[in-house]
């Protein structure tokens, strides 16, 4: 039988100063005057439509993602948070994360965001090397990244993440390790560490830069991981490292197949409805202008019940990226299915050395972790 899992709120803020050549997110160059105040109004209207689906359920965390949410002023973020608080029940001390990019912070200092209710910041640094940042088409340089960290600290926002990428155009092993060392010296509570990949529909896809080969990328990942471990960080997901107790609550809930409301252009939401024995997937229209026009009527790009075979895949997909692995006892309440529906596939994965069982936990082995795509593929519908 399905039960309601923890609930978080994701808010998509879609504009950036310019589009980075590697980016396949739903982000759009802001132009001169993006309609930010109207966008905030539309977000609150969008949330109103969701309320009947989540009545009375407390929200654990709020995540402002993008795009570049720090293009919105602290006053706009504050107005949004007041509206959210008026409509939803929040758990005591919810985690409220704002994604921010160095080079976009002139309008408001981090202190204003903190006063508006933000208590965690995710800073899109990507690299501390000026040549690497130029190759990535970023609008900031090393000094601006370091100044942004300084500004976080003076605002008392100690709970922050640094986003870094590795295997960058022309990057050597030492460059990747140096980036991680500089990030550690900034004393973040969390570090996201991603390999640059070339995605379809990006400028890099049309004109690919020369990237380090797979072996060098693997060496970088290993060497950076050693530095992070030595500095007291714990890898809790393939790309996520944190100091103990500072895992990102919204992301962790998403990875554990929890529920999340998603509002804003292109946002995805997943809501469990035990009374109907259904898991609903709700996706907004992708383009900001189309989404803003659709909000009044509540029209969505997709609103459907997730089929049982898909629920199995979704349940395993992200949890197999977690070091902790999968809690077997959560399978039935989160998917509404009996363990027997996957038992044979799990035994097969154990037999192949991809998974190992420890009491209630099913963990990827080192092999299963390294070849996570193969491990996940076992649970494809
Ligand atoms: S700043 Fe981030 S979201 Fe915006 S275009 Fe660059 S990578 Fe994409």
XYZ file of C-alpha atoms and ligand atoms in Angstrom:
389
model
C 0.000 0.000 0.000
C 1.248 3.464 -0.875
C 2.009 5.850 1.982
C 2.889 9.535 1.755
C 6.669 10.106 1.887
C 8.339 13.389 2.957
C 7.472 16.401 0.811
C 9.655 19.246 -0.504
C 9.062 22.208 -2.854
C 11.092 22.984 -5.980
C 10.753 26.440 -7.565
C 12.209 26.958 -11.051
C 13.596 30.433 -11.850
C 14.636 30.189 -15.495
C 16.741 33.218 -16.460
C 20.512 33.561 -16.738
C 22.709 36.428 -17.876
C 23.670 34.355 -20.911
C 23.455 30.722 -21.930
C 26.594 28.670 -21.135
C 27.690 26.529 -24.092
C 27.519 23.229 -22.155
C 24.158 23.848 -20.467
C 21.099 21.741 -21.253
C 19.014 22.978 -18.311
C 15.784 24.843 -18.865
C 17.555 28.203 -18.699
C 17.129 31.245 -20.926
C 19.207 34.366 -21.558
C 17.457 37.083 -19.587
C 17.658 39.909 -22.131
C 17.169 43.473 -20.890
C 14.104 43.265 -18.752
C 12.720 39.811 -17.895
C 9.250 40.018 -16.292
C 10.403 38.933 -12.846
C 7.596 40.416 -10.759
C 4.955 38.858 -13.012
C 6.871 35.582 -12.835
C 6.663 35.669 -9.019
C 2.888 36.298 -9.265
C 2.595 33.345 -11.643
C 4.560 31.081 -9.268
C 2.165 31.836 -6.433
C -0.806 31.122 -8.699
C 0.873 27.881 -9.813
C 1.323 26.814 -6.189
C -2.347 27.507 -5.488
C -3.298 24.882 -8.088
C -1.196 22.277 -6.247
C -2.702 22.822 -2.800
C -5.598 20.318 -3.049
C -3.032 17.582 -3.794
C -0.964 18.195 -0.652
C -3.435 19.517 1.975
C -2.021 19.329 5.494
C 1.299 17.767 4.482
C 4.321 19.554 5.980
C 7.085 20.699 3.629
C 10.633 19.853 4.731
C 12.677 21.975 2.343
C 12.389 24.570 -0.419
C 14.825 24.722 -3.322
C 15.080 27.707 -5.697
C 16.809 26.269 -8.768
C 17.402 27.473 -12.274
C 18.569 29.185 -14.301
C 20.155 31.706 -12.001
C 17.779 32.386 -9.083
C 20.134 35.080 -7.747
C 19.046 37.274 -10.689
C 15.823 37.715 -8.697
C 16.106 40.387 -6.011
C 15.966 39.542 -2.327
C 12.627 41.416 -2.177
C 11.184 39.151 -4.899
C 12.489 36.001 -3.173
C 11.078 37.309 0.112
C 7.639 37.947 -1.451
C 7.686 34.431 -2.874
C 8.610 32.897 0.475
C 5.880 34.840 2.291
C 3.346 33.552 -0.238
C 4.618 29.999 0.162
C 4.402 30.240 3.962
C 0.820 31.530 3.712
C -0.240 28.549 1.580
C 1.818 25.617 2.856
C 2.636 24.208 6.278
C 6.395 24.226 6.674
C 8.265 21.978 9.095
C 10.174 23.847 11.822
C 13.489 25.149 10.390
C 12.951 24.083 6.799
C 16.029 24.161 4.597
C 15.643 27.002 2.058
C 18.260 26.828 -0.703
C 18.943 29.473 -3.336
C 21.152 28.717 -6.331
C 23.415 31.680 -7.020
C 26.101 32.456 -9.563
C 29.137 34.624 -8.889
C 28.892 37.642 -11.153
C 25.134 38.055 -10.629
C 25.185 39.282 -7.083
C 25.591 43.019 -7.403
C 21.880 43.619 -6.977
C 21.611 42.166 -3.511
C 24.083 40.940 -0.970
C 23.668 37.523 0.549
C 22.623 39.192 3.786
C 19.439 40.447 2.091
C 18.651 36.937 0.867
C 19.264 35.596 4.364
C 16.922 38.236 5.808
C 14.340 37.160 3.201
C 14.433 33.585 4.592
C 17.167 31.823 2.583
C 19.374 29.699 4.869
C 21.431 27.710 2.353
C 23.147 28.813 -0.872
C 24.414 26.715 -3.744
C 27.135 28.633 -5.554
C 27.783 27.802 -9.221
C 31.565 28.201 -9.235
C 32.445 25.335 -11.664
C 36.207 26.100 -11.531
C 38.647 28.484 -9.862
C 40.802 28.678 -12.976
C 40.252 31.731 -15.183
C 41.208 29.923 -18.433
C 38.846 27.043 -17.575
C 36.020 29.462 -16.761
C 36.567 31.231 -20.079
C 36.511 27.917 -21.939
C 33.182 27.156 -20.207
C 31.766 30.510 -21.289
C 31.110 31.531 -17.685
C 30.501 35.204 -16.935
C 32.621 35.190 -13.763
C 36.301 34.694 -12.960
C 38.219 33.234 -10.016
C 38.245 36.518 -8.050
C 34.485 36.943 -8.291
C 33.980 33.354 -7.079
C 36.223 33.956 -4.066
C 34.483 37.262 -3.343
C 31.095 35.524 -3.441
C 32.320 33.004 -0.843
C 33.589 35.879 1.296
C 30.227 37.582 1.007
C 28.420 34.371 2.069
C 30.582 34.143 5.165
C 30.085 37.764 6.157
C 26.313 37.235 5.774
C 26.539 34.332 8.262
C 25.475 31.798 5.602
C 27.862 29.016 6.594
C 25.644 26.326 5.105
C 26.637 26.624 1.464
C 27.456 24.372 -1.453
C 30.086 24.899 -4.125
C 29.330 23.430 -7.556
C 32.493 22.292 -9.332
C 32.998 20.493 -12.621
C 35.983 18.435 -13.740
C 37.308 17.015 -17.027
C 37.094 20.531 -18.473
C 38.472 21.552 -21.890
C 42.273 21.322 -21.728
C 42.275 20.496 -17.989
C 45.135 18.420 -16.530
C 44.888 16.224 -13.433
C 46.625 18.880 -11.300
C 44.093 21.508 -12.413
C 41.145 19.398 -11.287
C 42.766 18.657 -7.919
C 43.750 22.301 -7.436
C 40.114 23.338 -7.983
C 38.967 20.938 -5.264
C 41.706 22.110 -2.876
C 40.694 25.738 -3.391
C 37.054 24.815 -2.811
C 37.958 22.992 0.425
C 39.868 26.077 1.604
C 36.586 28.027 1.211
C 35.125 25.750 3.942
C 31.776 24.898 2.316
C 29.370 22.517 4.067
C 28.701 20.720 0.761
C 30.420 20.231 -2.562
C 28.837 19.009 -5.813
C 31.449 17.585 -8.147
C 30.338 16.745 -11.689
C 32.151 15.560 -14.768
C 31.538 17.854 -17.742
C 29.609 15.921 -20.357
C 28.537 17.085 -23.788
C 24.754 17.082 -24.009
C 22.583 17.262 -27.136
C 21.109 20.680 -27.979
C 24.024 22.629 -26.558
C 26.598 24.845 -28.270
C 29.327 22.379 -27.205
C 27.449 19.600 -28.961
C 27.537 21.559 -32.211
C 31.218 22.456 -31.753
C 32.742 20.046 -29.235
C 35.867 21.209 -27.387
C 38.734 18.760 -26.735
C 38.074 17.105 -23.384
C 40.215 14.802 -21.202
C 39.697 11.127 -22.111
C 37.729 8.696 -19.930
C 40.826 7.335 -18.135
C 42.050 10.800 -17.192
C 38.540 11.792 -16.092
C 38.429 8.708 -13.848
C 41.850 9.607 -12.362
C 40.594 13.119 -11.671
C 37.512 11.802 -9.922
C 39.595 9.461 -7.751
C 42.229 12.067 -6.856
C 39.623 14.736 -6.077
C 37.678 12.224 -3.993
C 40.788 11.460 -1.930
C 41.301 15.166 -1.211
C 37.664 15.566 -0.194
C 37.739 12.525 2.082
C 40.947 13.706 3.712
C 39.235 17.050 4.396
C 36.328 15.353 6.197
C 33.740 15.292 3.405
C 31.573 12.224 2.900
C 30.381 11.191 -0.539
C 26.673 10.441 -0.132
C 25.757 10.475 -3.826
C 27.841 9.965 -6.965
C 28.316 13.723 -7.434
C 27.544 15.021 -3.930
C 29.906 15.396 -0.975
C 29.033 16.934 2.362
C 30.203 17.405 5.888
C 28.183 15.101 8.191
C 24.626 16.371 8.625
C 24.845 18.816 5.707
C 23.399 16.695 2.908
C 20.988 18.694 0.724
C 17.542 17.860 2.133
C 15.598 18.562 -1.049
C 17.925 16.540 -3.264
C 18.120 13.682 -0.789
C 14.334 13.498 -0.647
C 14.190 13.498 -4.463
C 16.817 10.751 -4.708
C 14.969 8.648 -2.106
C 11.788 8.779 -4.180
C 10.114 11.239 -1.836
C 7.424 13.645 -3.040
C 8.055 17.126 -4.377
C 5.883 19.926 -5.652
C 7.477 21.550 -8.707
C 6.372 25.048 -9.726
C 7.654 27.353 -12.459
C 8.573 26.896 -16.120
C 9.285 23.251 -16.963
C 9.215 22.147 -13.309
C 8.483 18.486 -12.544
C 6.488 17.372 -9.522
C 5.751 13.956 -8.031
C 2.886 13.504 -5.600
C 1.776 10.259 -3.944
C -1.996 9.878 -3.543
C -2.593 6.918 -1.154
C -6.401 7.222 -1.333
C -6.255 6.641 -5.099
C -3.259 4.259 -4.855
C -1.572 6.482 -7.426
C 1.701 8.336 -7.908
C 1.152 11.457 -9.998
C 3.773 13.075 -12.209
C 3.030 16.704 -13.082
C 5.169 18.678 -15.538
C 4.812 22.375 -16.403
C 5.212 23.920 -19.872
C 8.886 24.462 -20.525
C 9.220 27.934 -21.973
C 8.822 30.760 -19.412
C 6.433 32.803 -21.616
C 4.206 29.789 -22.425
C 4.228 28.662 -18.815
C 3.220 32.146 -17.590
C 0.307 32.167 -20.039
C -0.785 28.687 -18.941
C -0.799 29.341 -15.214
C -4.230 30.987 -14.960
C -5.942 27.983 -16.539
C -3.712 25.451 -14.751
C -2.786 23.772 -18.059
C 0.191 21.411 -17.712
C 2.507 19.771 -20.233
C 1.889 16.446 -18.532
C -0.257 15.184 -15.659
C -0.493 11.430 -15.343
C -0.365 8.473 -13.038
C 3.017 6.703 -13.029
C 2.617 3.069 -14.127
C 3.821 0.368 -11.678
C 6.762 -0.703 -13.902
C 7.934 2.933 -14.098
C 7.601 3.312 -10.329
C 10.010 0.406 -9.877
C 12.581 2.043 -12.157
C 12.143 5.489 -10.634
C 12.447 4.079 -7.104
C 15.783 2.444 -7.895
C 17.126 4.969 -10.412
C 18.353 7.634 -8.032
C 18.701 5.614 -4.846
C 21.321 3.477 -6.551
C 23.374 6.664 -6.892
C 23.346 6.994 -3.086
C 26.182 5.508 -1.022
C 23.638 4.471 1.586
C 21.763 2.485 -1.052
C 18.112 1.479 -1.030
C 15.988 0.749 2.043
C 14.145 -2.446 1.172
C 11.390 -1.633 3.698
C 10.607 1.580 1.781
C 9.895 -0.177 -1.491
C 6.285 -1.066 -0.731
C 5.137 2.251 0.829
C 6.843 4.310 -1.915
C 5.820 2.240 -4.952
C 2.629 0.529 -3.734
C 4.067 -2.804 -4.959
C 5.217 -5.951 -3.215
C 8.972 -6.723 -3.035
C 8.234 -9.871 -5.039
C 7.871 -7.599 -8.099
C 11.661 -7.043 -8.089
C 13.068 -9.900 -6.014
C 14.318 -11.882 -8.995
C 16.062 -8.882 -10.577
C 17.676 -7.980 -7.244
C 19.011 -11.534 -6.804
C 20.396 -11.361 -10.337
C 22.191 -8.057 -9.588
C 23.619 -9.536 -6.358
C 24.791 -12.577 -8.322
C 26.535 -10.284 -10.851
C 28.323 -8.475 -8.030
C 26.582 -5.146 -8.680
C 24.545 -5.037 -5.455
C 25.052 -6.329 -1.919
C 22.430 -6.756 0.803
C 23.066 -5.717 4.429
C 19.947 -6.191 6.545
C 17.356 -3.732 5.239
C 19.849 -2.032 2.910
C 20.637 -2.873 -0.660
C 23.874 -1.147 -1.621
C 25.740 -0.816 -4.887
C 29.109 -2.615 -4.608
C 32.256 -0.799 -5.828
C 31.583 -2.435 -9.219
C 27.907 -1.452 -9.164
C 28.865 2.068 -8.127
C 31.415 2.474 -10.903
C 29.009 1.092 -13.505
C 25.917 2.737 -12.078
C 24.211 2.935 -15.488
C 24.372 -0.865 -15.810
C 23.107 -1.292 -12.260
C 20.180 1.043 -12.888
C 19.389 -0.620 -16.214
C 18.465 -3.816 -14.353
C 15.318 -2.057 -13.162
C 14.233 -0.606 -16.507
C 10.560 -1.313 -17.314
S 24.454 29.758 -15.392
Fe 23.907 27.594 -15.005
S 21.754 27.388 -15.624
Fe 22.533 29.326 -16.476
S 23.149 28.813 -18.564
Fe 24.986 28.648 -17.259
S 25.020 26.480 -16.581
Fe 22.978 26.894 -17.418
